[in-house]
């Protein structure tokens, strides 16, 4: 197994019209968050606080597995592997009333492939659609 050493950090603040409690419930669900934040993810399995996600990026299949840690912040700690490359990262969400601070840290092979271009596009798309996506999810879950 080859482990590449590339560091990526990305942060964004998202304003929202939703209350903190509703955001905590919905954003702690990997099936909601992961495919919306990372569009190449096509399938997410959840068992308790653990998740396993699969997808394809630039013709390469990958697997992301990790845990959701709930405390003052929501933290998605994960490992990402594909084609012999591996990396690890953390997505931290600081949820306040009407605001979410998203911080993404990653160290591994995917940084070289995804670069800032894709990450900027994915994060800005997530931010732009989040209010409506959460609204629809609240209706679906009756929150």
PDB file of C-alpha atoms in Angstrom:
ATOM      1  CA  UNK A   1       0.000   0.000   0.000  1.00  0.00           C
ATOM      2  CA  UNK A   2       1.289   3.444  -0.936  1.00  0.00           C
ATOM      3  CA  UNK A   3       0.470   6.398   1.313  1.00  0.00           C
ATOM      4  CA  UNK A   4       0.882   9.785  -0.341  1.00  0.00           C
ATOM      5  CA  UNK A   5       1.408  12.883   1.779  1.00  0.00           C
ATOM      6  CA  UNK A   6      -0.586  15.826   0.539  1.00  0.00           C
ATOM      7  CA  UNK A   7      -2.438  18.204   2.859  1.00  0.00           C
ATOM      8  CA  UNK A   8      -5.705  19.875   1.998  1.00  0.00           C
ATOM      9  CA  UNK A   9      -7.642  22.306   4.154  1.00  0.00           C
ATOM     10  CA  UNK A  10     -10.916  23.923   3.166  1.00  0.00           C
ATOM     11  CA  UNK A  11     -13.357  25.948   5.226  1.00  0.00           C
ATOM     12  CA  UNK A  12     -16.620  27.696   4.482  1.00  0.00           C
ATOM     13  CA  UNK A  13     -19.352  29.450   6.472  1.00  0.00           C
ATOM     14  CA  UNK A  14     -22.928  28.800   5.406  1.00  0.00           C
ATOM     15  CA  UNK A  15     -25.860  30.941   6.479  1.00  0.00           C
ATOM     16  CA  UNK A  16     -29.125  29.084   6.866  1.00  0.00           C
ATOM     17  CA  UNK A  17     -32.704  29.751   7.874  1.00  0.00           C
ATOM     18  CA  UNK A  18     -32.929  26.517   9.893  1.00  0.00           C
ATOM     19  CA  UNK A  19     -32.660  26.118  13.657  1.00  0.00           C
ATOM     20  CA  UNK A  20     -29.674  24.433  15.283  1.00  0.00           C
ATOM     21  CA  UNK A  21     -31.540  21.329  16.502  1.00  0.00           C
ATOM     22  CA  UNK A  22     -32.942  20.494  13.052  1.00  0.00           C
ATOM     23  CA  UNK A  23     -29.510  21.020  11.506  1.00  0.00           C
ATOM     24  CA  UNK A  24     -27.886  18.732  14.097  1.00  0.00           C
ATOM     25  CA  UNK A  25     -30.343  15.940  13.315  1.00  0.00           C
ATOM     26  CA  UNK A  26     -30.028  16.173   9.542  1.00  0.00           C
ATOM     27  CA  UNK A  27     -26.308  16.948   9.295  1.00  0.00           C
ATOM     28  CA  UNK A  28     -25.415  14.010  11.542  1.00  0.00           C
ATOM     29  CA  UNK A  29     -26.734  11.656   8.841  1.00  0.00           C
ATOM     30  CA  UNK A  30     -23.946  10.510   6.465  1.00  0.00           C
ATOM     31  CA  UNK A  31     -26.560   9.455   3.886  1.00  0.00           C
ATOM     32  CA  UNK A  32     -27.629  13.099   3.675  1.00  0.00           C
ATOM     33  CA  UNK A  33     -24.267  14.875   3.991  1.00  0.00           C
ATOM     34  CA  UNK A  34     -21.730  12.805   2.085  1.00  0.00           C
ATOM     35  CA  UNK A  35     -23.352  12.591  -1.395  1.00  0.00           C
ATOM     36  CA  UNK A  36     -24.421  16.237  -1.230  1.00  0.00           C
ATOM     37  CA  UNK A  37     -20.969  17.499  -0.238  1.00  0.00           C
ATOM     38  CA  UNK A  38     -18.976  15.035  -2.358  1.00  0.00           C
ATOM     39  CA  UNK A  39     -20.959  14.353  -5.584  1.00  0.00           C
ATOM     40  CA  UNK A  40     -18.783  11.382  -6.663  1.00  0.00           C
ATOM     41  CA  UNK A  41     -20.193   9.416  -3.678  1.00  0.00           C
ATOM     42  CA  UNK A  42     -23.061   7.306  -4.998  1.00  0.00           C
ATOM     43  CA  UNK A  43     -23.814   4.923  -2.119  1.00  0.00           C
ATOM     44  CA  UNK A  44     -23.641   5.278   1.670  1.00  0.00           C
ATOM     45  CA  UNK A  45     -24.220   2.524   4.224  1.00  0.00           C
ATOM     46  CA  UNK A  46     -24.685   3.452   7.887  1.00  0.00           C
ATOM     47  CA  UNK A  47     -24.484   1.301  10.976  1.00  0.00           C
ATOM     48  CA  UNK A  48     -24.840   3.154  14.285  1.00  0.00           C
ATOM     49  CA  UNK A  49     -22.253   5.961  14.118  1.00  0.00           C
ATOM     50  CA  UNK A  50     -20.133   4.320  11.391  1.00  0.00           C
ATOM     51  CA  UNK A  51     -20.434   4.805   7.651  1.00  0.00           C
ATOM     52  CA  UNK A  52     -19.083   3.228   4.500  1.00  0.00           C
ATOM     53  CA  UNK A  53     -19.397   5.198   1.254  1.00  0.00           C
ATOM     54  CA  UNK A  54     -18.562   4.178  -2.305  1.00  0.00           C
ATOM     55  CA  UNK A  55     -18.147   6.170  -5.464  1.00  0.00           C
ATOM     56  CA  UNK A  56     -16.165   6.914  -8.600  1.00  0.00           C
ATOM     57  CA  UNK A  57     -13.960   9.905  -9.276  1.00  0.00           C
ATOM     58  CA  UNK A  58     -12.100  10.403 -12.557  1.00  0.00           C
ATOM     59  CA  UNK A  59     -12.785   6.759 -13.568  1.00  0.00           C
ATOM     60  CA  UNK A  60     -11.424   5.414 -10.252  1.00  0.00           C
ATOM     61  CA  UNK A  61     -13.579   3.605  -7.705  1.00  0.00           C
ATOM     62  CA  UNK A  62     -13.025   4.657  -4.108  1.00  0.00           C
ATOM     63  CA  UNK A  63     -14.206   3.795  -0.636  1.00  0.00           C
ATOM     64  CA  UNK A  64     -14.633   6.162   2.309  1.00  0.00           C
ATOM     65  CA  UNK A  65     -15.254   4.718   5.743  1.00  0.00           C
ATOM     66  CA  UNK A  66     -15.365   6.355   9.124  1.00  0.00           C
ATOM     67  CA  UNK A  67     -17.411   7.543  12.063  1.00  0.00           C
ATOM     68  CA  UNK A  68     -19.644  10.463  12.947  1.00  0.00           C
ATOM     69  CA  UNK A  69     -18.693  11.925  16.321  1.00  0.00           C
ATOM     70  CA  UNK A  70     -21.395  13.980  18.012  1.00  0.00           C
ATOM     71  CA  UNK A  71     -20.413  16.517  20.657  1.00  0.00           C
ATOM     72  CA  UNK A  72     -20.216  20.300  20.666  1.00  0.00           C
ATOM     73  CA  UNK A  73     -19.412  19.873  16.950  1.00  0.00           C
ATOM     74  CA  UNK A  74     -20.293  17.180  14.423  1.00  0.00           C
ATOM     75  CA  UNK A  75     -17.118  15.489  13.212  1.00  0.00           C
ATOM     76  CA  UNK A  76     -16.891  13.046  10.323  1.00  0.00           C
ATOM     77  CA  UNK A  77     -13.548  11.252  10.772  1.00  0.00           C
ATOM     78  CA  UNK A  78     -12.739   9.047   7.769  1.00  0.00           C
ATOM     79  CA  UNK A  79     -10.285   7.013   5.721  1.00  0.00           C
ATOM     80  CA  UNK A  80     -10.355   7.174   1.933  1.00  0.00           C
ATOM     81  CA  UNK A  81      -8.877   4.420  -0.219  1.00  0.00           C
ATOM     82  CA  UNK A  82      -8.646   3.598  -3.918  1.00  0.00           C
ATOM     83  CA  UNK A  83      -6.220   1.938  -6.268  1.00  0.00           C
ATOM     84  CA  UNK A  84      -3.578   1.331  -3.604  1.00  0.00           C
ATOM     85  CA  UNK A  85      -3.702   4.927  -2.364  1.00  0.00           C
ATOM     86  CA  UNK A  86      -4.957   5.854   1.065  1.00  0.00           C
ATOM     87  CA  UNK A  87      -5.661   8.996   3.019  1.00  0.00           C
ATOM     88  CA  UNK A  88      -7.413  10.192   6.109  1.00  0.00           C
ATOM     89  CA  UNK A  89      -9.431  13.240   6.900  1.00  0.00           C
ATOM     90  CA  UNK A  90     -11.925  15.022   9.042  1.00  0.00           C
ATOM     91  CA  UNK A  91     -14.994  17.117   8.271  1.00  0.00           C
ATOM     92  CA  UNK A  92     -15.986  19.315  11.213  1.00  0.00           C
ATOM     93  CA  UNK A  93     -19.316  21.144  11.393  1.00  0.00           C
ATOM     94  CA  UNK A  94     -19.768  23.833  14.006  1.00  0.00           C
ATOM     95  CA  UNK A  95     -23.504  24.394  14.020  1.00  0.00           C
ATOM     96  CA  UNK A  96     -24.846  27.618  15.450  1.00  0.00           C
ATOM     97  CA  UNK A  97     -28.250  29.222  15.136  1.00  0.00           C
ATOM     98  CA  UNK A  98     -28.665  30.054  11.463  1.00  0.00           C
ATOM     99  CA  UNK A  99     -24.995  29.381  10.624  1.00  0.00           C
ATOM    100  CA  UNK A 100     -22.716  26.420   9.918  1.00  0.00           C
ATOM    101  CA  UNK A 101     -18.926  26.573   9.892  1.00  0.00           C
ATOM    102  CA  UNK A 102     -17.601  23.717   7.810  1.00  0.00           C
ATOM    103  CA  UNK A 103     -13.929  22.738   8.047  1.00  0.00           C
ATOM    104  CA  UNK A 104     -12.421  19.988   5.933  1.00  0.00           C
ATOM    105  CA  UNK A 105      -8.946  18.557   6.497  1.00  0.00           C
ATOM    106  CA  UNK A 106      -7.476  15.783   4.382  1.00  0.00           C
ATOM    107  CA  UNK A 107      -4.074  14.174   4.105  1.00  0.00           C
ATOM    108  CA  UNK A 108      -3.617  11.642   1.318  1.00  0.00           C
ATOM    109  CA  UNK A 109      -3.796  10.615  -2.293  1.00  0.00           C
ATOM    110  CA  UNK A 110      -7.102  12.235  -3.285  1.00  0.00           C
ATOM    111  CA  UNK A 111      -5.869  15.799  -2.684  1.00  0.00           C
ATOM    112  CA  UNK A 112      -3.567  15.517  -5.654  1.00  0.00           C
ATOM    113  CA  UNK A 113      -6.425  14.320  -7.858  1.00  0.00           C
ATOM    114  CA  UNK A 114      -9.261  16.531  -6.637  1.00  0.00           C
ATOM    115  CA  UNK A 115      -7.284  19.667  -5.997  1.00  0.00           C
ATOM    116  CA  UNK A 116      -8.813  22.954  -5.085  1.00  0.00           C
ATOM    117  CA  UNK A 117     -10.919  23.274  -8.253  1.00  0.00           C
ATOM    118  CA  UNK A 118     -13.249  20.364  -7.494  1.00  0.00           C
ATOM    119  CA  UNK A 119     -13.362  21.031  -3.760  1.00  0.00           C
ATOM    120  CA  UNK A 120     -14.279  24.696  -4.265  1.00  0.00           C
ATOM    121  CA  UNK A 121     -17.034  23.712  -6.679  1.00  0.00           C
ATOM    122  CA  UNK A 122     -18.366  20.945  -4.403  1.00  0.00           C
ATOM    123  CA  UNK A 123     -18.348  23.112  -1.277  1.00  0.00           C
ATOM    124  CA  UNK A 124     -19.947  26.130  -2.961  1.00  0.00           C
ATOM    125  CA  UNK A 125     -22.635  23.896  -4.489  1.00  0.00           C
ATOM    126  CA  UNK A 126     -23.314  22.328  -1.085  1.00  0.00           C
ATOM    127  CA  UNK A 127     -23.586  25.792   0.498  1.00  0.00           C
ATOM    128  CA  UNK A 128     -25.834  27.128  -2.266  1.00  0.00           C
ATOM    129  CA  UNK A 129     -28.279  24.189  -2.059  1.00  0.00           C
ATOM    130  CA  UNK A 130     -28.145  23.452   1.678  1.00  0.00           C
ATOM    131  CA  UNK A 131     -31.090  25.568   2.827  1.00  0.00           C
ATOM    132  CA  UNK A 132     -33.445  23.998   0.290  1.00  0.00           C
ATOM    133  CA  UNK A 133     -32.022  20.479   0.791  1.00  0.00           C
ATOM    134  CA  UNK A 134     -32.525  20.748   4.563  1.00  0.00           C
ATOM    135  CA  UNK A 135     -36.036  22.139   4.048  1.00  0.00           C
ATOM    136  CA  UNK A 136     -36.960  19.156   1.874  1.00  0.00           C
ATOM    137  CA  UNK A 137     -35.363  16.720   4.341  1.00  0.00           C
ATOM    138  CA  UNK A 138     -37.284  18.299   7.237  1.00  0.00           C
ATOM    139  CA  UNK A 139     -40.528  17.757   5.321  1.00  0.00           C
ATOM    140  CA  UNK A 140     -39.559  14.161   4.535  1.00  0.00           C
ATOM    141  CA  UNK A 141     -38.626  13.409   8.167  1.00  0.00           C
ATOM    142  CA  UNK A 142     -41.413  15.567   9.643  1.00  0.00           C
ATOM    143  CA  UNK A 143     -38.981  17.654  11.710  1.00  0.00           C
TER     144      UNK A 143
END
